[in-house]
Coordinates of C-alpha atoms in Angstrom, one line a residue:
X15 CA 1.0 54.8 61.4
X16 CA 2.8 51.6 61.7
X17 CA 1.9 48.7 59.4
X18 CA 0.1 45.7 60.8
X19 CA 2.0 42.5 60.7
X20 CA 2.8 41.4 57.3
X21 CA 1.6 38.0 56.0
X22 CA 5.2 37.2 54.8
X23 CA 8.5 38.0 55.9
X24 CA 10.6 41.1 54.4
X25 CA 13.1 38.3 53.1
X26 CA 10.3 36.7 51.2
X27 CA 9.1 39.9 49.6
X28 CA 12.7 40.8 48.6
X29 CA 12.9 37.3 46.9
X30 CA 9.8 38.0 45.2
X31 CA 10.9 41.4 44.0
X32 CA 14.3 40.0 42.7
X33 CA 12.4 37.2 40.9
X34 CA 10.1 39.8 39.2
X35 CA 13.1 42.0 38.1
X36 CA 14.8 39.0 36.7
X37 CA 11.7 38.6 34.5
X38 CA 11.5 42.0 33.6
X39 CA 15.2 42.0 32.4
X40 CA 14.3 38.9 30.3
X41 CA 11.3 40.6 28.8
X42 CA 13.4 43.7 28.0
X43 CA 11.4 46.1 30.3
X44 CA 12.6 48.8 32.8
X45 CA 9.3 49.4 34.7
X46 CA 6.2 47.5 35.0
X47 CA 2.8 48.7 36.1
X48 CA 1.1 46.1 38.0
X49 CA -2.7 46.2 38.2
X50 CA -3.7 43.0 39.1
X51 CA -4.5 43.2 42.8
X52 CA -3.1 39.6 43.5
X53 CA 0.2 40.6 41.9
X54 CA 0.0 44.0 44.0
X55 CA -0.6 41.9 47.2
X56 CA 2.2 39.4 46.3
X57 CA 4.9 42.0 45.6
X58 CA 3.9 44.3 48.5
X59 CA 1.4 42.9 51.0
X60 CA -1.4 45.4 50.0
X61 CA -4.7 44.2 50.8
X62 CA -7.9 46.2 50.3
X63 CA -11.2 46.2 48.7
X64 CA -10.1 49.0 46.3
X65 CA -9.6 47.4 43.0
X66 CA -12.8 48.8 41.6
X67 CA -11.0 52.2 41.1
X68 CA -7.6 52.5 39.2
X69 CA -4.6 51.4 41.3
X70 CA -1.4 49.6 40.6
X71 CA 2.2 48.8 41.9
X72 CA 5.2 50.3 40.1
X73 CA 8.3 48.2 40.0
X74 CA 11.3 50.1 38.4
X75 CA 15.0 49.7 38.3
X76 CA 16.7 49.3 41.7
X77 CA 14.2 50.7 43.9
X78 CA 11.4 49.4 46.3
X79 CA 8.0 49.2 44.6
X80 CA 5.6 52.2 44.5
X81 CA 2.0 51.9 45.5
X82 CA -0.3 54.1 43.5
X83 CA -3.9 54.4 44.3
X84 CA -7.0 56.5 45.3
X85 CA -5.9 59.0 47.8
X86 CA -8.4 57.7 50.5
X87 CA -6.8 54.2 50.1
X88 CA -3.3 55.4 50.9
X89 CA -3.6 54.6 54.6
X90 CA -4.7 51.0 53.6
X91 CA -1.4 50.8 51.6
X92 CA 0.5 52.2 54.9
X93 CA -1.3 49.5 57.1
X94 CA -0.8 46.5 55.0
X95 CA 2.5 46.9 53.1
X96 CA 6.1 47.2 53.9
X97 CA 6.5 50.4 51.7
X98 CA 7.7 53.8 53.0
X99 CA 5.5 56.8 52.9
X100 CA 7.5 58.0 49.9
X101 CA 6.5 55.0 48.0
X102 CA 2.8 55.4 48.7
X103 CA 1.2 57.8 46.0
X104 CA -2.4 58.7 46.3
X105 CA -4.2 60.5 43.6
X106 CA -6.9 63.4 44.3
X107 CA -10.4 62.1 44.5
X108 CA -11.7 64.3 41.6
X109 CA -9.8 61.8 39.3
X110 CA -12.0 59.1 40.3
X111 CA -14.8 58.1 37.6
X112 CA -14.3 61.5 36.1
X113 CA -15.0 62.3 32.3
X114 CA -12.6 65.1 32.2
X115 CA -9.3 63.4 33.5
X116 CA -8.0 60.0 34.2
X117 CA -5.9 58.5 37.2
X118 CA -3.5 57.4 34.6
X119 CA -2.7 61.0 33.9
X120 CA -1.7 61.5 37.4
X121 CA 0.4 58.3 37.2
X122 CA 2.2 59.5 34.2
X123 CA 3.3 62.7 35.7
X124 CA 4.5 60.8 38.8
X125 CA 6.4 58.3 36.4
X126 CA 8.1 61.2 34.7
X127 CA 9.1 62.8 37.8
X128 CA 10.9 59.7 38.8
X129 CA 12.8 59.9 35.6
X130 CA 11.2 56.9 34.0
X131 CA 9.4 59.0 31.1
X132 CA 11.5 57.6 28.4
X133 CA 11.8 54.0 29.7
X134 CA 10.4 50.9 28.2
X135 CA 7.2 50.3 30.3
X136 CA 5.2 47.1 30.7
X137 CA 1.5 47.0 31.5
X138 CA -0.9 44.2 32.2
X139 CA -3.1 44.8 29.1
X140 CA -5.3 41.7 29.2
X141 CA -6.6 41.5 32.8
X142 CA -9.8 42.8 34.6
X143 CA -8.3 45.8 36.2
X144 CA -6.5 47.6 33.4
X145 CA -8.8 49.4 30.8
X146 CA -8.3 50.7 27.2
X147 CA -8.8 54.2 28.6
X148 CA -5.9 53.5 31.0
X149 CA -3.6 52.6 28.3
X150 CA -4.5 55.5 26.2
X151 CA -3.9 58.0 29.1
X152 CA -0.5 56.5 29.7
X153 CA 0.5 56.6 26.0
X154 CA -0.8 60.4 25.9
X155 CA 1.0 61.3 29.1
X156 CA 4.1 59.5 28.4
X157 CA 4.9 60.3 24.7
X158 CA 8.7 59.4 25.0
X159 CA 8.1 56.0 26.6
X160 CA 7.8 52.7 24.8
X161 CA 4.7 50.9 26.4
X162 CA 4.4 47.2 25.9
X163 CA 2.4 44.4 27.2
X164 CA 3.6 42.3 30.1
X165 CA 0.4 40.6 31.0
X166 CA 1.0 37.8 33.4
X167 CA 4.7 38.4 33.8
X168 CA 4.2 38.7 37.6
X169 CA 1.6 35.9 37.6
X170 CA 4.2 33.6 36.2
X171 CA 6.6 34.3 39.1
X172 CA 4.0 33.1 41.5
X173 CA 3.7 29.7 40.3
X174 CA 5.8 27.7 42.7
X175 CA 4.5 28.3 46.4
X176 CA 6.7 28.9 49.5
X177 CA 6.3 26.9 52.5
X178 CA 4.5 29.8 54.0
X179 CA 2.1 30.0 51.2
X180 CA 1.3 26.5 51.3
X181 CA 0.8 26.6 55.1
X182 CA -2.0 29.3 54.3
X183 CA -3.4 27.0 51.7
X184 CA -3.6 24.3 54.4
X185 CA -5.6 26.6 56.5
X186 CA -8.0 27.3 53.6
X187 CA -8.4 23.5 53.2
X188 CA -9.6 23.0 56.7
X189 CA -12.1 25.7 56.0
X190 CA -13.4 24.1 52.7
X191 CA -13.7 20.7 54.8
X192 CA -15.9 22.5 57.2
X193 CA -17.8 24.2 54.5
X194 CA -18.7 20.8 52.8
X195 CA -19.6 19.1 56.1
X196 CA -22.1 22.0 56.7
X197 CA -23.4 21.4 52.9
X198 CA -24.2 17.6 53.6
X199 CA -25.7 18.4 57.1
X200 CA -28.3 21.0 55.8
X201 CA -28.9 20.0 52.0
X202 CA -32.4 18.6 52.0
X203 CA -35.7 18.7 50.0
X204 CA -37.3 22.1 50.8
X205 CA -34.3 23.8 52.1
X206 CA -33.9 27.0 50.3
X207 CA -30.7 27.7 48.3
X208 CA -30.2 31.2 49.8
X209 CA -30.2 29.9 53.1
X210 CA -27.7 27.2 52.2
X211 CA -25.6 29.7 50.8
X212 CA -25.6 31.7 54.0
X213 CA -24.5 28.5 55.9
X214 CA -21.7 28.1 53.5
X215 CA -20.6 31.7 54.2
X216 CA -20.7 31.1 57.8
X217 CA -18.8 27.8 57.8
X218 CA -16.1 29.5 55.5
X219 CA -15.8 32.7 57.7
X220 CA -16.2 31.9 61.4
X221 CA -13.2 31.7 63.7
X222 CA -12.1 28.2 64.7
X223 CA -11.1 28.3 68.1
X224 CA -9.5 24.9 68.1
X225 CA -7.3 25.8 65.1
X226 CA -6.8 29.5 65.9
X227 CA -8.0 30.9 62.6
X228 CA -11.0 32.3 60.6
X229 CA -11.7 32.6 56.9
X230 CA -11.3 35.3 54.4
X231 CA -13.9 36.1 51.5
X232 CA -13.6 34.1 48.3
X233 CA -12.8 35.5 44.8
X234 CA -15.7 33.6 43.6
X235 CA -18.9 33.4 45.3
X236 CA -20.4 29.9 46.1
X237 CA -21.8 28.1 43.0
X238 CA -24.6 25.7 43.7
X239 CA -26.8 25.2 40.7
X240 CA -29.3 22.4 40.7
X241 CA -31.0 20.1 38.2
X242 CA -30.7 21.6 34.8
X243 CA -29.2 24.9 36.0
X244 CA -26.2 22.7 36.8
X245 CA -25.6 22.2 33.1
X246 CA -24.1 25.8 33.4
X247 CA -20.8 26.1 35.3
X248 CA -21.1 29.3 36.9
X249 CA -24.5 30.0 38.2
X250 CA -24.9 31.0 41.8
X251 CA -28.1 30.6 44.0
X252 CA -31.7 31.9 44.2
X253 CA -34.3 31.7 47.0
X254 CA -36.0 28.5 45.5
X255 CA -36.1 25.2 47.7
X256 CA -34.1 22.2 47.1
X257 CA -35.9 19.4 45.3
X258 CA -35.9 15.5 45.5
X259 CA -34.6 13.9 42.2
X260 CA -31.9 16.6 41.5
X261 CA -28.3 16.8 41.7
X262 CA -26.5 20.0 42.8
X263 CA -23.0 20.6 42.5
X264 CA -21.2 22.8 45.1
X265 CA -18.1 24.9 43.8
X266 CA -16.6 26.6 46.7
X267 CA -13.2 27.6 48.3
X268 CA -11.7 28.1 51.9
X269 CA -9.7 31.2 51.9
X270 CA -7.1 32.3 54.5
X271 CA -5.1 35.6 54.1
X272 CA -6.3 35.7 50.4
X273 CA -5.0 32.0 49.6
X274 CA -7.5 29.8 48.1
X275 CA -8.5 26.2 48.4
X276 CA -11.2 25.3 46.1
X277 CA -13.1 22.0 46.1
X278 CA -16.3 20.7 44.6
X279 CA -18.5 17.8 45.5
X280 CA -22.0 17.0 44.3
X281 CA -25.2 16.0 46.3
X282 CA -28.1 14.4 45.1
X283 CA -31.4 14.3 46.9
X284 CA -33.1 11.0 46.5
X285 CA -32.2 8.0 44.6
X286 CA -29.5 8.9 42.1
X287 CA -30.2 8.3 38.4
X288 CA -27.8 6.0 36.4
X289 CA -26.4 9.0 34.6
X290 CA -25.2 10.5 37.9
X291 CA -23.6 7.0 39.0
X292 CA -21.9 6.7 35.7
X293 CA -20.6 10.1 36.0
X294 CA -19.2 9.5 39.3
X295 CA -17.5 6.3 38.1
X296 CA -15.9 8.0 35.1
X297 CA -14.8 11.2 36.9
X298 CA -13.1 9.1 39.8
X299 CA -11.4 6.8 37.5
X300 CA -10.3 9.7 35.3
X301 CA -9.1 11.8 38.5
X302 CA -7.1 8.8 39.6
X303 CA -5.4 8.7 36.3
X304 CA -4.6 12.4 36.2
X305 CA -3.3 12.2 39.9
X306 CA -0.9 9.4 38.7
X307 CA 1.0 11.7 36.5
X308 CA 0.7 14.9 38.3
X309 CA 4.3 14.9 39.4
X310 CA 7.3 17.3 38.9
X311 CA 9.1 16.8 35.7
X312 CA 5.9 16.0 33.7
X313 CA 3.8 18.5 31.8
X314 CA 0.4 20.1 32.3
X315 CA -1.0 18.4 29.4
X316 CA 0.0 15.0 30.7
X317 CA -2.8 15.4 33.5
X318 CA -5.3 16.3 31.0
X319 CA -4.5 13.6 28.5
X320 CA -4.7 10.9 31.1
X321 CA -7.9 12.3 32.6
X322 CA -9.7 12.8 29.0
X323 CA -8.5 9.3 28.0
X324 CA -10.6 7.9 30.8
X325 CA -13.6 10.0 29.7
X326 CA -13.3 9.0 26.3
X327 CA -13.6 5.2 27.1
X328 CA -16.9 6.1 29.0
X329 CA -18.1 8.1 25.9
X330 CA -18.1 11.4 27.7
X331 CA -17.2 14.5 26.0
X332 CA -15.6 17.4 27.9
X333 CA -14.6 20.2 25.7
X334 CA -12.9 22.6 28.2
X335 CA -9.7 22.5 30.3
X336 CA -9.6 20.3 33.4
X337 CA -7.6 22.7 35.6
X338 CA -5.8 25.7 36.6
X339 CA -3.1 26.9 39.0
X340 CA -4.5 28.5 42.3
X341 CA -3.4 30.4 45.3
X342 CA -3.5 34.3 46.3
X343 CA -6.5 35.8 44.5
X344 CA -9.1 38.6 44.4
X345 CA -12.5 38.9 42.7
X346 CA -13.5 37.9 40.1
X347 CA -11.6 34.8 39.8
X348 CA -9.4 32.4 42.0
X349 CA -7.2 31.2 39.3
X350 CA -3.6 32.4 38.7
X351 CA -4.3 33.0 34.9
X352 CA -1.1 31.4 33.5
X353 CA -1.0 27.8 32.6
X354 CA -3.8 25.3 32.1
X355 CA -4.3 21.6 32.4
X356 CA -5.3 20.8 28.9
X357 CA -3.9 19.1 25.8
X358 CA -1.2 21.4 24.2
X359 CA 0.1 23.2 27.4
X360 CA 3.5 21.8 27.7
X361 CA 4.5 23.8 30.9
X362 CA 6.7 21.6 33.1
X363 CA 5.2 20.8 36.4
X364 CA 7.5 21.9 39.3
X365 CA 7.5 20.9 43.0
X366 CA 5.0 23.0 45.0
X367 CA 3.0 24.2 42.1
X368 CA -0.7 24.2 43.1
X369 CA -3.8 23.5 41.0
X370 CA -7.4 23.1 41.0
X371 CA -8.0 19.8 39.2
X372 CA -11.4 20.7 37.8
X373 CA -13.0 17.4 36.5
X374 CA -16.5 19.0 36.1
X375 CA -19.0 18.1 33.7
X376 CA -21.5 20.3 32.4
X377 CA -24.0 18.3 30.1
X378 CA -27.4 18.8 28.5
X379 CA -29.7 19.1 31.3
X380 CA -27.4 18.1 34.4
X381 CA -24.0 19.0 35.7
X382 CA -21.6 17.0 38.1
X383 CA -18.3 18.3 39.9
X384 CA -15.9 16.3 42.0
X385 CA -12.5 18.2 42.3
X386 CA -9.4 18.4 44.3
X387 CA -6.9 21.2 44.9
X388 CA -3.4 19.5 44.6
X389 CA 0.2 20.3 45.3
X390 CA 2.8 19.0 42.9
X391 CA 5.4 16.8 44.4
X392 CA 8.4 15.0 43.2
X393 CA 6.7 11.5 43.2
X394 CA 3.1 12.6 43.0
X395 CA 0.6 15.3 44.1
X396 CA -0.9 16.0 47.5
X397 CA -4.5 16.8 47.9
X398 CA -4.8 19.8 50.3
X399 CA -8.4 19.0 51.6
X400 CA -9.8 15.7 53.0
X401 CA -13.3 15.3 51.9
X402 CA -14.7 12.0 50.7
X403 CA -14.1 11.9 46.9
X404 CA -17.7 10.5 45.9
X405 CA -21.2 11.5 45.0
X406 CA -23.1 12.5 48.2
X407 CA -26.6 11.0 48.4
X408 CA -29.3 11.9 50.8
X409 CA -32.3 9.7 50.1

């Protein structure tokens, strides 16, 4: 069964593997068990909605990675990765959600069979896809191994994007532009939020004949809370109609080949209140200040400090970070879970890092978002999407 066309060249996958092995050596580990589906895809190309069961990619010394997952998903690995059949290991279905056995029991046997049973093995202890039971099963099944935490080891290797990755994010940007165009066209008093969510999905997924590509599913569903609901950043939608006199922020992402371009804008139906006008002024000025220092050689905290300095002048308090790295991702999060744009994060910005500059305000009784996805450059950033940076008003 030949694999479908890979999203990246074999040379690029080889470079990623070599980069990961250098990080493993620096961390003093011989083998890593990679459960984060974004990391699995980045290392091998694997792409499937199978992360609700235990699965992983093993990276050991001097060999190709090994895909490990539910037996019925093994053909998916054969279809989407460059791995040989010998490096695709499926476990029997009676391990799935069993109270008597655990998939990591089976993995421990396979690790021992490869001669890695007494190695120093890294696992991603603090992520969504690796459980306490998984760790306990590995520790029991590999009593001679030293199991250590290598959370985010692979994530950090993904920080600087290749030209092909940036090209995919550019496609995602074209999709999110179309999505916001549909939002402003359709949003109106009386229009139900569930119908608008359906419009957003359609705009994000339909094939674009002129450009020659269609969209992928986002790692986060569209967020579109209105009025007082917008004081919370992560509410989705309901079947209620939109109302005059309310602001709604739309936090959405275009996605292509699992690469995301998030972008938020706020729509106010009716005459906007002075609160919204003041928020727009502060956020736009603060965003310009942050973008001014978002260049290679500066630090993550430089962007945050510049942005928060403007908010402070306007008397606005924002007690959360103002951005995070983006790229390849799977539910439930489109961030890369490494650095943050906040005071104290002194990670150096490098050319072709990509961030969601999240300047959202979630205040008492209202919320406001205008954000940008940016690519770090030597002399400054490039915004991936081209959507007017303003409060959208429909009176």
